[in-house]
Amino acid sequence: MGEGLGCAVVQDGEVRRGHHGLAGEIARLYTAGPDGTAMPLTEVFATLGLRRPASTAIDVTALRSAIAGEDESAHRTRTALARAISGVLAAAVSLTDPELIVIGGEWGNCPDMIAAIDQHFSHSPRPVRVAAAQMTAPELAGARTRAVEELRSLVVHTAQPATYD
């Protein structure tokens, strides 16, 4: 969780991308907003004033500031986000039946946010363990994996023995 909101389904050690490559696009899933009404997850951030102006991008600096601390405002923001994110996680769990949910990103792996999400999600009908990502730059791991796949494919295709007529 950073400027954007994403999700990946990993099965048998492989990321499942879906028919159109859109598996895991959670930003538009409906969940409970700060006032309890249903809205897309990305709109929760807009309602809380945590999106960049004229954009759907999350204002990470504002968000980190809004969830930091023990005051009532930070607690309310963490609770609203935890409830909204838990709603999206409940949908994902219903469809994928995971063993573990790993949350990371620029603000997603903040200890207070992870604790709030875990606490909120633990009361859902199908709770699953929630953990913070251990990798600091998962997007680089994905880029590395893709590069290795392409290199392997290139090596295999160019290593075919030449046929002579």
Tab-separated table of N, CA and C in Angstrom:
chain	number	residue	atom	x	y	z
A	1	MET	N	0.830	-1.167	0.000
A	1	MET	CA	0.000	0.000	0.000
A	1	MET	C	0.877	1.234	0.000
A	2	GLY	N	0.787	1.953	-1.072
A	2	GLY	CA	1.558	3.174	-1.221
A	2	GLY	C	0.660	4.220	-1.855
A	3	GLU	N	1.144	4.869	-2.904
A	3	GLU	CA	0.309	5.836	-3.622
A	3	GLU	C	-0.863	5.138	-4.300
A	4	GLY	N	-0.654	3.892	-4.657
A	4	GLY	CA	-1.712	3.086	-5.257
A	4	GLY	C	-2.078	1.952	-4.320
A	5	LEU	N	-3.157	1.269	-4.647
A	5	LEU	CA	-3.631	0.151	-3.846
A	5	LEU	C	-3.611	-1.079	-4.725
A	6	GLY	N	-2.920	-2.096	-4.303
A	6	GLY	CA	-2.839	-3.294	-5.115
A	6	GLY	C	-2.852	-4.534	-4.256
A	7	CYS	N	-3.007	-5.648	-4.920
A	7	CYS	CA	-3.065	-6.926	-4.250
A	7	CYS	C	-2.522	-7.958	-5.238
A	8	ALA	N	-1.946	-9.009	-4.728
A	8	ALA	CA	-1.485	-10.093	-5.583
A	8	ALA	C	-1.948	-11.406	-4.978
A	9	VAL	N	-2.304	-12.325	-5.826
A	9	VAL	CA	-2.645	-13.664	-5.396
A	9	VAL	C	-1.465	-14.546	-5.771
A	10	VAL	N	-0.859	-15.170	-4.747
A	10	VAL	CA	0.287	-16.047	-4.967
A	10	VAL	C	-0.153	-17.467	-4.660
A	11	GLN	N	-0.013	-18.336	-5.648
A	11	GLN	CA	-0.401	-19.726	-5.486
A	11	GLN	C	0.723	-20.596	-6.009
A	12	ASP	N	1.124	-21.569	-5.219
A	12	ASP	CA	2.225	-22.457	-5.590
A	12	ASP	C	3.488	-21.680	-5.948
A	13	GLY	N	3.709	-20.577	-5.224
A	13	GLY	CA	4.906	-19.764	-5.431
A	13	GLY	C	4.866	-18.863	-6.648
A	14	GLU	N	3.733	-18.784	-7.321
A	14	GLU	CA	3.607	-17.962	-8.526
A	14	GLU	C	2.509	-16.929	-8.369
A	15	VAL	N	2.753	-15.738	-8.893
A	15	VAL	CA	1.727	-14.699	-8.888
A	15	VAL	C	0.721	-15.032	-9.977
A	16	ARG	N	-0.547	-15.057	-9.602
A	16	ARG	CA	-1.625	-15.299	-10.560
A	16	ARG	C	-2.139	-13.951	-11.034
A	17	ARG	N	-2.095	-13.724	-12.315
A	17	ARG	CA	-2.409	-12.417	-12.864
A	17	ARG	C	-3.859	-12.286	-13.353
A	18	GLY	N	-4.534	-13.383	-13.603
A	18	GLY	CA	-5.899	-13.319	-14.104
A	18	GLY	C	-5.940	-13.217	-15.615
A	19	HIS	N	-7.126	-13.405	-16.181
A	19	HIS	CA	-7.314	-13.439	-17.630
A	19	HIS	C	-6.828	-12.174	-18.329
A	20	HIS	N	-7.105	-11.015	-17.760
A	20	HIS	CA	-6.699	-9.751	-18.371
A	20	HIS	C	-5.533	-9.102	-17.638
A	21	GLY	N	-4.900	-9.820	-16.711
A	21	GLY	CA	-3.779	-9.258	-15.957
A	21	GLY	C	-4.211	-8.302	-14.861
A	22	LEU	N	-5.478	-8.344	-14.475
A	22	LEU	CA	-5.996	-7.391	-13.497
A	22	LEU	C	-6.298	-8.020	-12.145
A	23	ALA	N	-5.920	-9.270	-11.929
A	23	ALA	CA	-6.170	-9.899	-10.626
A	23	ALA	C	-5.483	-9.068	-9.546
A	24	GLY	N	-6.214	-8.792	-8.509
A	24	GLY	CA	-5.640	-8.038	-7.408
A	24	GLY	C	-5.889	-6.548	-7.452
A	25	GLU	N	-6.608	-6.061	-8.442
A	25	GLU	CA	-6.905	-4.624	-8.506
A	25	GLU	C	-8.026	-4.318	-7.511
A	26	ILE	N	-7.647	-3.974	-6.294
A	26	ILE	CA	-8.606	-3.826	-5.196
A	26	ILE	C	-9.129	-2.411	-4.995
A	27	ALA	N	-8.547	-1.439	-5.636
A	27	ALA	CA	-8.911	-0.043	-5.381
A	27	ALA	C	-10.383	0.247	-5.627
A	28	ARG	N	-10.998	-0.471	-6.550
A	28	ARG	CA	-12.395	-0.198	-6.907
A	28	ARG	C	-13.398	-1.122	-6.208
A	29	LEU	N	-12.911	-2.047	-5.379
A	29	LEU	CA	-13.833	-2.904	-4.633
A	29	LEU	C	-14.602	-2.072	-3.619
A	30	TYR	N	-15.879	-2.390	-3.455
A	30	TYR	CA	-16.703	-1.665	-2.486
A	30	TYR	C	-16.456	-2.195	-1.083
A	31	THR	N	-16.437	-1.276	-0.149
A	31	THR	CA	-16.205	-1.584	1.256
A	31	THR	C	-16.913	-0.530	2.094
A	32	ALA	N	-16.793	-0.638	3.403
A	32	ALA	CA	-17.426	0.337	4.294
A	32	ALA	C	-16.594	1.613	4.357
A	33	GLY	N	-17.246	2.739	4.100
A	33	GLY	CA	-16.580	4.032	4.207
A	33	GLY	C	-16.540	4.496	5.651
A	34	PRO	N	-15.924	5.646	5.907
A	34	PRO	CA	-15.802	6.162	7.275
A	34	PRO	C	-17.146	6.325	7.995
A	35	ASP	N	-18.202	6.602	7.236
A	35	ASP	CA	-19.522	6.765	7.871
A	35	ASP	C	-20.365	5.495	7.790
A	36	GLY	N	-19.753	4.398	7.302
A	36	GLY	CA	-20.455	3.124	7.222
A	36	GLY	C	-21.146	2.842	5.908
A	37	THR	N	-21.222	3.845	5.014
A	37	THR	CA	-21.848	3.606	3.713
A	37	THR	C	-20.868	2.901	2.780
A	38	ALA	N	-21.411	2.164	1.826
A	38	ALA	CA	-20.576	1.436	0.872
A	38	ALA	C	-19.970	2.403	-0.137
A	39	MET	N	-18.684	2.208	-0.409
A	39	MET	CA	-17.981	3.015	-1.411
A	39	MET	C	-16.730	2.264	-1.861
A	40	PRO	N	-16.208	2.595	-3.049
A	40	PRO	CA	-14.963	1.974	-3.483
A	40	PRO	C	-13.826	2.313	-2.505
A	41	LEU	N	-12.915	1.372	-2.332
A	41	LEU	CA	-11.806	1.575	-1.397
A	41	LEU	C	-11.073	2.884	-1.663
A	42	THR	N	-10.833	3.209	-2.917
A	42	THR	CA	-10.115	4.446	-3.233
A	42	THR	C	-10.870	5.686	-2.760
A	43	GLU	N	-12.212	5.605	-2.716
A	43	GLU	CA	-13.013	6.743	-2.254
A	43	GLU	C	-12.934	6.927	-0.742
A	44	VAL	N	-12.612	5.861	-0.020
A	44	VAL	CA	-12.416	5.982	1.427
A	44	VAL	C	-11.304	6.994	1.689
A	45	PHE	N	-10.235	6.899	0.916
A	45	PHE	CA	-9.104	7.811	1.086
A	45	PHE	C	-9.498	9.241	0.716
A	46	ALA	N	-10.321	9.388	-0.321
A	46	ALA	CA	-10.791	10.724	-0.711
A	46	ALA	C	-11.649	11.317	0.403
A	47	THR	N	-12.550	10.520	0.956
A	47	THR	CA	-13.430	10.982	2.027
A	47	THR	C	-12.624	11.423	3.249
A	48	LEU	N	-11.524	10.728	3.514
A	48	LEU	CA	-10.669	11.071	4.655
A	48	LEU	C	-9.678	12.188	4.326
A	49	GLY	N	-9.715	12.697	3.085
A	49	GLY	CA	-8.800	13.762	2.682
A	49	GLY	C	-7.369	13.280	2.509
A	50	LEU	N	-7.219	12.019	2.093
A	50	LEU	CA	-5.888	11.416	2.001
A	50	LEU	C	-5.482	11.065	0.570
A	51	ARG	N	-6.103	11.724	-0.411
A	51	ARG	CA	-5.675	11.546	-1.803
A	51	ARG	C	-5.065	12.845	-2.292
A	52	ARG	N	-4.196	12.707	-3.286
A	52	ARG	CA	-3.595	13.900	-3.893
A	52	ARG	C	-4.673	14.651	-4.671
A	53	PRO	N	-4.584	15.976	-4.719
A	53	PRO	CA	-5.587	16.772	-5.449
A	53	PRO	C	-5.684	16.350	-6.918
A	54	ALA	N	-6.913	16.257	-7.408
A	54	ALA	CA	-7.199	15.931	-8.814
A	54	ALA	C	-6.553	14.616	-9.244
A	55	SER	N	-6.505	13.643	-8.329
A	55	SER	CA	-5.842	12.377	-8.606
A	55	SER	C	-6.491	11.272	-7.779
A	56	THR	N	-6.261	10.036	-8.189
A	56	THR	CA	-6.678	8.904	-7.364
A	56	THR	C	-5.522	8.386	-6.519
A	57	ALA	N	-4.355	9.015	-6.644
A	57	ALA	CA	-3.174	8.585	-5.883
A	57	ALA	C	-3.314	8.967	-4.408
A	58	ILE	N	-2.881	8.046	-3.560
A	58	ILE	CA	-2.887	8.294	-2.117
A	58	ILE	C	-1.774	9.288	-1.798
A	59	ASP	N	-2.075	10.261	-0.947
A	59	ASP	CA	-1.057	11.198	-0.453
A	59	ASP	C	-0.377	10.522	0.730
A	60	VAL	N	0.707	9.808	0.452
A	60	VAL	CA	1.372	8.978	1.456
A	60	VAL	C	1.859	9.805	2.639
A	61	THR	N	2.403	10.982	2.381
A	61	THR	CA	2.892	11.828	3.469
A	61	THR	C	1.751	12.217	4.401
A	62	ALA	N	0.638	12.647	3.829
A	62	ALA	CA	-0.521	13.021	4.643
A	62	ALA	C	-1.079	11.812	5.385
A	63	LEU	N	-1.109	10.667	4.725
A	63	LEU	CA	-1.644	9.470	5.350
A	63	LEU	C	-0.774	9.031	6.531
A	64	ARG	N	0.535	8.971	6.315
A	64	ARG	CA	1.428	8.570	7.420
A	64	ARG	C	1.261	9.508	8.605
A	65	SER	N	1.112	10.782	8.350
A	65	SER	CA	0.917	11.756	9.415
A	65	SER	C	-0.434	11.532	10.103
A	66	ALA	N	-1.461	11.235	9.317
A	66	ALA	CA	-2.809	11.067	9.854
A	66	ALA	C	-2.954	9.831	10.735
A	67	ILE	N	-2.171	8.771	10.476
A	67	ILE	CA	-2.300	7.546	11.270
A	67	ILE	C	-1.285	7.458	12.400
A	68	ALA	N	-0.354	8.408	12.449
A	68	ALA	CA	0.681	8.382	13.490
A	68	ALA	C	0.128	8.947	14.797
A	69	GLY	N	0.594	8.400	15.873
A	69	GLY	CA	0.249	8.947	17.184
A	69	GLY	C	-0.908	8.244	17.846
A	70	GLU	N	-1.190	8.696	19.035
A	70	GLU	CA	-2.235	8.084	19.857
A	70	GLU	C	-3.417	9.003	20.081
A	71	ASP	N	-3.463	10.143	19.411
A	71	ASP	CA	-4.593	11.054	19.623
A	71	ASP	C	-5.857	10.492	18.971
A	72	GLU	N	-6.980	11.094	19.287
A	72	GLU	CA	-8.287	10.621	18.815
A	72	GLU	C	-8.398	10.638	17.304
A	73	SER	N	-7.851	11.660	16.656
A	73	SER	CA	-7.920	11.770	15.200
A	73	SER	C	-7.158	10.632	14.520
A	74	ALA	N	-5.954	10.336	14.994
A	74	ALA	CA	-5.159	9.237	14.425
A	74	ALA	C	-5.879	7.910	14.637
A	75	HIS	N	-6.446	7.726	15.809
A	75	HIS	CA	-7.178	6.493	16.110
A	75	HIS	C	-8.389	6.345	15.183
A	76	ARG	N	-9.144	7.417	14.986
A	76	ARG	CA	-10.312	7.392	14.093
A	76	ARG	C	-9.900	7.054	12.657
A	77	THR	N	-8.804	7.660	12.191
A	77	THR	CA	-8.346	7.408	10.820
A	77	THR	C	-7.890	5.963	10.669
A	78	ARG	N	-7.094	5.477	11.623
A	78	ARG	CA	-6.649	4.071	11.563
A	78	ARG	C	-7.849	3.121	11.585
A	79	THR	N	-8.829	3.417	12.421
A	79	THR	CA	-10.015	2.556	12.530
A	79	THR	C	-10.804	2.558	11.226
A	80	ALA	N	-11.010	3.739	10.639
A	80	ALA	CA	-11.749	3.826	9.370
A	80	ALA	C	-11.022	3.068	8.269
A	81	LEU	N	-9.702	3.226	8.196
A	81	LEU	CA	-8.927	2.517	7.170
A	81	LEU	C	-8.917	1.012	7.433
A	82	ALA	N	-8.763	0.620	8.694
A	82	ALA	CA	-8.750	-0.807	9.038
A	82	ALA	C	-10.074	-1.457	8.669
A	83	ARG	N	-11.180	-0.776	8.936
A	83	ARG	CA	-12.500	-1.322	8.599
A	83	ARG	C	-12.645	-1.446	7.081
A	84	ALA	N	-12.244	-0.422	6.355
A	84	ALA	CA	-12.354	-0.449	4.893
A	84	ALA	C	-11.461	-1.525	4.293
A	85	ILE	N	-10.225	-1.586	4.739
A	85	ILE	CA	-9.284	-2.581	4.212
A	85	ILE	C	-9.734	-3.986	4.589
A	86	SER	N	-10.261	-4.164	5.799
A	86	SER	CA	-10.760	-5.475	6.216
A	86	SER	C	-11.934	-5.917	5.350
A	87	GLY	N	-12.760	-4.984	4.916
A	87	GLY	CA	-13.855	-5.326	4.010
A	87	GLY	C	-13.342	-5.863	2.688
A	88	VAL	N	-12.309	-5.228	2.171
A	88	VAL	CA	-11.697	-5.685	0.918
A	88	VAL	C	-11.015	-7.037	1.136
A	89	LEU	N	-10.335	-7.184	2.266
A	89	LEU	CA	-9.680	-8.460	2.563
A	89	LEU	C	-10.698	-9.588	2.692
A	90	ALA	N	-11.851	-9.295	3.277
A	90	ALA	CA	-12.901	-10.316	3.410
A	90	ALA	C	-13.336	-10.827	2.039
A	91	ALA	N	-13.450	-9.922	1.069
A	91	ALA	CA	-13.809	-10.329	-0.298
A	91	ALA	C	-12.699	-11.191	-0.892
A	92	ALA	N	-11.462	-10.785	-0.708
A	92	ALA	CA	-10.333	-11.542	-1.250
A	92	ALA	C	-10.249	-12.927	-0.605
A	93	VAL	N	-10.462	-12.993	0.682
A	93	VAL	CA	-10.416	-14.272	1.392
A	93	VAL	C	-11.525	-15.197	0.901
A	94	SER	N	-12.699	-14.646	0.672
A	94	SER	CA	-13.814	-15.456	0.181
A	94	SER	C	-13.505	-16.089	-1.169
A	95	LEU	N	-12.769	-15.369	-1.998
A	95	LEU	CA	-12.459	-15.863	-3.345
A	95	LEU	C	-11.217	-16.737	-3.417
A	96	THR	N	-10.258	-16.516	-2.530
A	96	THR	CA	-8.971	-17.191	-2.681
A	96	THR	C	-8.601	-18.150	-1.560
A	97	ASP	N	-9.239	-18.047	-0.385
A	97	ASP	CA	-8.969	-18.914	0.758
A	97	ASP	C	-7.470	-18.976	1.092
A	98	PRO	N	-6.841	-17.822	1.365
A	98	PRO	CA	-5.402	-17.814	1.622
A	98	PRO	C	-5.045	-18.304	3.029
A	99	GLU	N	-3.806	-18.672	3.187
A	99	GLU	CA	-3.268	-19.049	4.492
A	99	GLU	C	-2.813	-17.809	5.253
A	100	LEU	N	-2.373	-16.787	4.512
A	100	LEU	CA	-1.756	-15.617	5.111
A	100	LEU	C	-2.008	-14.400	4.226
A	101	ILE	N	-2.193	-13.254	4.861
A	101	ILE	CA	-2.288	-11.985	4.151
A	101	ILE	C	-1.079	-11.162	4.553
A	102	VAL	N	-0.296	-10.741	3.580
A	102	VAL	CA	0.902	-9.941	3.832
A	102	VAL	C	0.620	-8.520	3.353
A	103	ILE	N	0.828	-7.565	4.238
A	103	ILE	CA	0.572	-6.162	3.902
A	103	ILE	C	1.888	-5.410	3.932
A	104	GLY	N	2.121	-4.640	2.898
A	104	GLY	CA	3.345	-3.861	2.823
A	104	GLY	C	3.095	-2.556	2.100
A	105	GLY	N	4.165	-1.921	1.728
A	105	GLY	CA	4.071	-0.653	1.027
A	105	GLY	C	4.533	0.489	1.904
A	106	GLU	N	4.481	1.673	1.346
A	106	GLU	CA	4.998	2.856	2.037
A	106	GLU	C	4.315	3.139	3.355
A	107	TRP	N	3.039	2.866	3.442
A	107	TRP	CA	2.330	3.106	4.699
A	107	TRP	C	1.648	1.862	5.227
A	108	GLY	N	1.465	0.879	4.398
A	108	GLY	CA	0.748	-0.326	4.803
A	108	GLY	C	1.435	-1.148	5.857
A	109	ASN	N	2.775	-1.070	5.913
A	109	ASN	CA	3.458	-1.886	6.905
A	109	ASN	C	3.835	-1.104	8.164
A	110	CYS	N	3.179	0.019	8.413
A	110	CYS	CA	3.365	0.744	9.674
A	110	CYS	C	2.800	-0.139	10.787
A	111	PRO	N	3.551	-0.359	11.852
A	111	PRO	CA	3.094	-1.272	12.917
A	111	PRO	C	1.700	-0.959	13.450
A	112	ASP	N	1.388	0.310	13.661
A	112	ASP	CA	0.060	0.657	14.183
A	112	ASP	C	-1.037	0.315	13.184
A	113	MET	N	-0.746	0.497	11.893
A	113	MET	CA	-1.747	0.198	10.869
A	113	MET	C	-1.941	-1.309	10.750
A	114	ILE	N	-0.865	-2.076	10.748
A	114	ILE	CA	-0.965	-3.538	10.692
A	114	ILE	C	-1.760	-4.055	11.885
A	115	ALA	N	-1.459	-3.526	13.071
A	115	ALA	CA	-2.178	-3.959	14.275
A	115	ALA	C	-3.666	-3.642	14.170
A	116	ALA	N	-4.007	-2.468	13.656
A	116	ALA	CA	-5.412	-2.085	13.514
A	116	ALA	C	-6.121	-2.989	12.508
A	117	ILE	N	-5.468	-3.272	11.381
A	117	ILE	CA	-6.066	-4.146	10.365
A	117	ILE	C	-6.227	-5.556	10.926
A	118	ASP	N	-5.186	-6.077	11.561
A	118	ASP	CA	-5.232	-7.424	12.119
A	118	ASP	C	-6.339	-7.534	13.168
A	119	GLN	N	-6.435	-6.550	14.043
A	119	GLN	CA	-7.450	-6.569	15.094
A	119	GLN	C	-8.848	-6.533	14.478
A	120	HIS	N	-9.046	-5.665	13.510
A	120	HIS	CA	-10.362	-5.536	12.870
A	120	HIS	C	-10.697	-6.803	12.081
A	121	PHE	N	-9.732	-7.303	11.325
A	121	PHE	CA	-9.981	-8.464	10.469
A	121	PHE	C	-10.145	-9.744	11.274
A	122	SER	N	-9.582	-9.806	12.474
A	122	SER	CA	-9.693	-11.008	13.303
A	122	SER	C	-11.142	-11.286	13.707
A	123	HIS	N	-12.007	-10.288	13.591
A	123	HIS	CA	-13.423	-10.458	13.930
A	123	HIS	C	-14.283	-10.752	12.701
A	124	SER	N	-13.661	-10.934	11.552
A	124	SER	CA	-14.427	-11.209	10.332
A	124	SER	C	-14.871	-12.676	10.332
A	125	PRO	N	-15.829	-13.027	9.480
A	125	PRO	CA	-16.328	-14.409	9.444
A	125	PRO	C	-15.257	-15.447	9.111
A	126	ARG	N	-14.272	-15.075	8.319
A	126	ARG	CA	-13.202	-16.008	7.945
A	126	ARG	C	-11.857	-15.339	8.180
A	127	PRO	N	-11.479	-15.167	9.442
A	127	PRO	CA	-10.211	-14.474	9.723
A	127	PRO	C	-9.004	-15.261	9.232
A	128	VAL	N	-8.031	-14.529	8.769
A	128	VAL	CA	-6.763	-15.087	8.295
A	128	VAL	C	-5.674	-14.248	8.940
A	129	ARG	N	-4.558	-14.868	9.243
A	129	ARG	CA	-3.458	-14.144	9.862
A	129	ARG	C	-2.971	-13.031	8.941
A	130	VAL	N	-2.747	-11.858	9.515
A	130	VAL	CA	-2.259	-10.689	8.790
A	130	VAL	C	-0.852	-10.398	9.292
A	131	ALA	N	0.086	-10.200	8.375
A	131	ALA	CA	1.471	-9.915	8.745
A	131	ALA	C	2.029	-8.792	7.894
A	132	ALA	N	3.015	-8.123	8.430
A	132	ALA	CA	3.711	-7.071	7.684
A	132	ALA	C	4.707	-7.704	6.719
A	133	ALA	N	4.844	-7.102	5.555
A	133	ALA	CA	5.830	-7.568	4.580
A	133	ALA	C	7.224	-7.400	5.156
A	134	GLN	N	8.066	-8.342	4.887
A	134	GLN	CA	9.451	-8.271	5.344
A	134	GLN	C	10.362	-7.633	4.312
A	135	MET	N	9.869	-7.512	3.080
A	135	MET	CA	10.649	-6.957	1.988
A	135	MET	C	10.378	-5.459	1.897
A	136	THR	N	11.425	-4.668	1.797
A	136	THR	CA	11.240	-3.217	1.775
A	136	THR	C	10.849	-2.684	0.409
A	137	ALA	N	11.204	-3.377	-0.662
A	137	ALA	CA	10.875	-2.907	-2.017
A	137	ALA	C	10.351	-4.072	-2.851
A	138	PRO	N	9.106	-4.548	-2.580
A	138	PRO	CA	8.605	-5.710	-3.307
A	138	PRO	C	8.482	-5.487	-4.803
A	139	GLU	N	8.270	-4.233	-5.215
A	139	GLU	CA	8.162	-3.975	-6.654
A	139	GLU	C	9.465	-4.307	-7.370
A	140	LEU	N	10.595	-4.190	-6.688
A	140	LEU	CA	11.870	-4.558	-7.286
A	140	LEU	C	11.992	-6.069	-7.421
A	141	ALA	N	11.439	-6.798	-6.459
A	141	ALA	CA	11.453	-8.257	-6.550
A	141	ALA	C	10.631	-8.704	-7.751
A	142	GLY	N	9.488	-8.063	-7.964
A	142	GLY	CA	8.660	-8.388	-9.120
A	142	GLY	C	9.374	-8.072	-10.425
A	143	ALA	N	10.048	-6.932	-10.463
A	143	ALA	CA	10.798	-6.558	-11.665
A	143	ALA	C	11.932	-7.547	-11.905
A	144	ARG	N	12.592	-7.957	-10.837
A	144	ARG	CA	13.683	-8.923	-10.954
A	144	ARG	C	13.148	-10.249	-11.482
A	145	THR	N	12.037	-10.716	-10.932
A	145	THR	CA	11.440	-11.978	-11.374
A	145	THR	C	11.090	-11.915	-12.849
A	146	ARG	N	10.493	-10.818	-13.267
A	146	ARG	CA	10.123	-10.658	-14.685
A	146	ARG	C	11.372	-10.664	-15.571
A	147	ALA	N	12.419	-9.977	-15.146
A	147	ALA	CA	13.658	-9.933	-15.928
A	147	ALA	C	14.271	-11.330	-16.044
A	148	VAL	N	14.261	-12.082	-14.950
A	148	VAL	CA	14.809	-13.446	-14.981
A	148	VAL	C	13.981	-14.326	-15.912
A	149	GLU	N	12.645	-14.198	-15.857
A	149	GLU	CA	11.778	-14.971	-16.755
A	149	GLU	C	12.089	-14.661	-18.217
A	150	GLU	N	12.234	-13.377	-18.539
A	150	GLU	CA	12.513	-12.989	-19.916
A	150	GLU	C	13.893	-13.464	-20.363
A	151	LEU	N	14.879	-13.364	-19.467
A	151	LEU	CA	16.217	-13.832	-19.797
A	151	LEU	C	16.208	-15.339	-20.028
A	152	ARG	N	15.540	-16.070	-19.153
A	152	ARG	CA	15.455	-17.520	-19.300
A	152	ARG	C	14.807	-17.886	-20.625
A	153	SER	N	13.731	-17.210	-20.982
A	153	SER	CA	13.047	-17.469	-22.239
A	153	SER	C	13.963	-17.181	-23.425
A	154	LEU	N	14.676	-16.075	-23.355
A	154	LEU	CA	15.593	-15.704	-24.427
A	154	LEU	C	16.705	-16.742	-24.572
A	155	VAL	N	17.258	-17.184	-23.454
A	155	VAL	CA	18.338	-18.184	-23.496
A	155	VAL	C	17.819	-19.488	-24.080
A	156	VAL	N	16.647	-19.927	-23.648
A	156	VAL	CA	16.087	-21.184	-24.145
A	156	VAL	C	15.817	-21.098	-25.639
A	157	HIS	N	15.250	-19.990	-26.091
A	157	HIS	CA	14.930	-19.858	-27.518
A	157	HIS	C	16.173	-19.733	-28.382
A	158	THR	N	17.200	-19.082	-27.888
A	158	THR	CA	18.411	-18.920	-28.704
A	158	THR	C	19.353	-20.103	-28.574
A	159	ALA	N	19.106	-20.973	-27.600
A	159	ALA	CA	19.981	-22.130	-27.411
A	159	ALA	C	19.547	-23.344	-28.231
A	160	GLN	N	18.491	-23.170	-29.009
A	160	GLN	CA	18.028	-24.272	-29.854
A	160	GLN	C	19.102	-24.573	-30.899
A	161	PRO	N	19.378	-25.842	-31.115
A	161	PRO	CA	20.388	-26.170	-32.137
A	161	PRO	C	19.933	-25.726	-33.519
A	162	ALA	N	20.863	-25.225	-34.257
A	162	ALA	CA	20.561	-24.773	-35.620
A	162	ALA	C	20.257	-25.978	-36.497
A	163	THR	N	19.317	-25.813	-37.368
A	163	THR	CA	19.012	-26.879	-38.324
A	163	THR	C	19.622	-26.505	-39.671
A	164	TYR	N	20.246	-27.468	-40.269
A	164	TYR	CA	20.869	-27.248	-41.563
A	164	TYR	C	20.141	-28.045	-42.619
A	165	ASP	N	19.909	-27.444	-43.733
A	165	ASP	CA	19.239	-28.153	-44.832
A	165	ASP	C	20.221	-28.862	-45.698
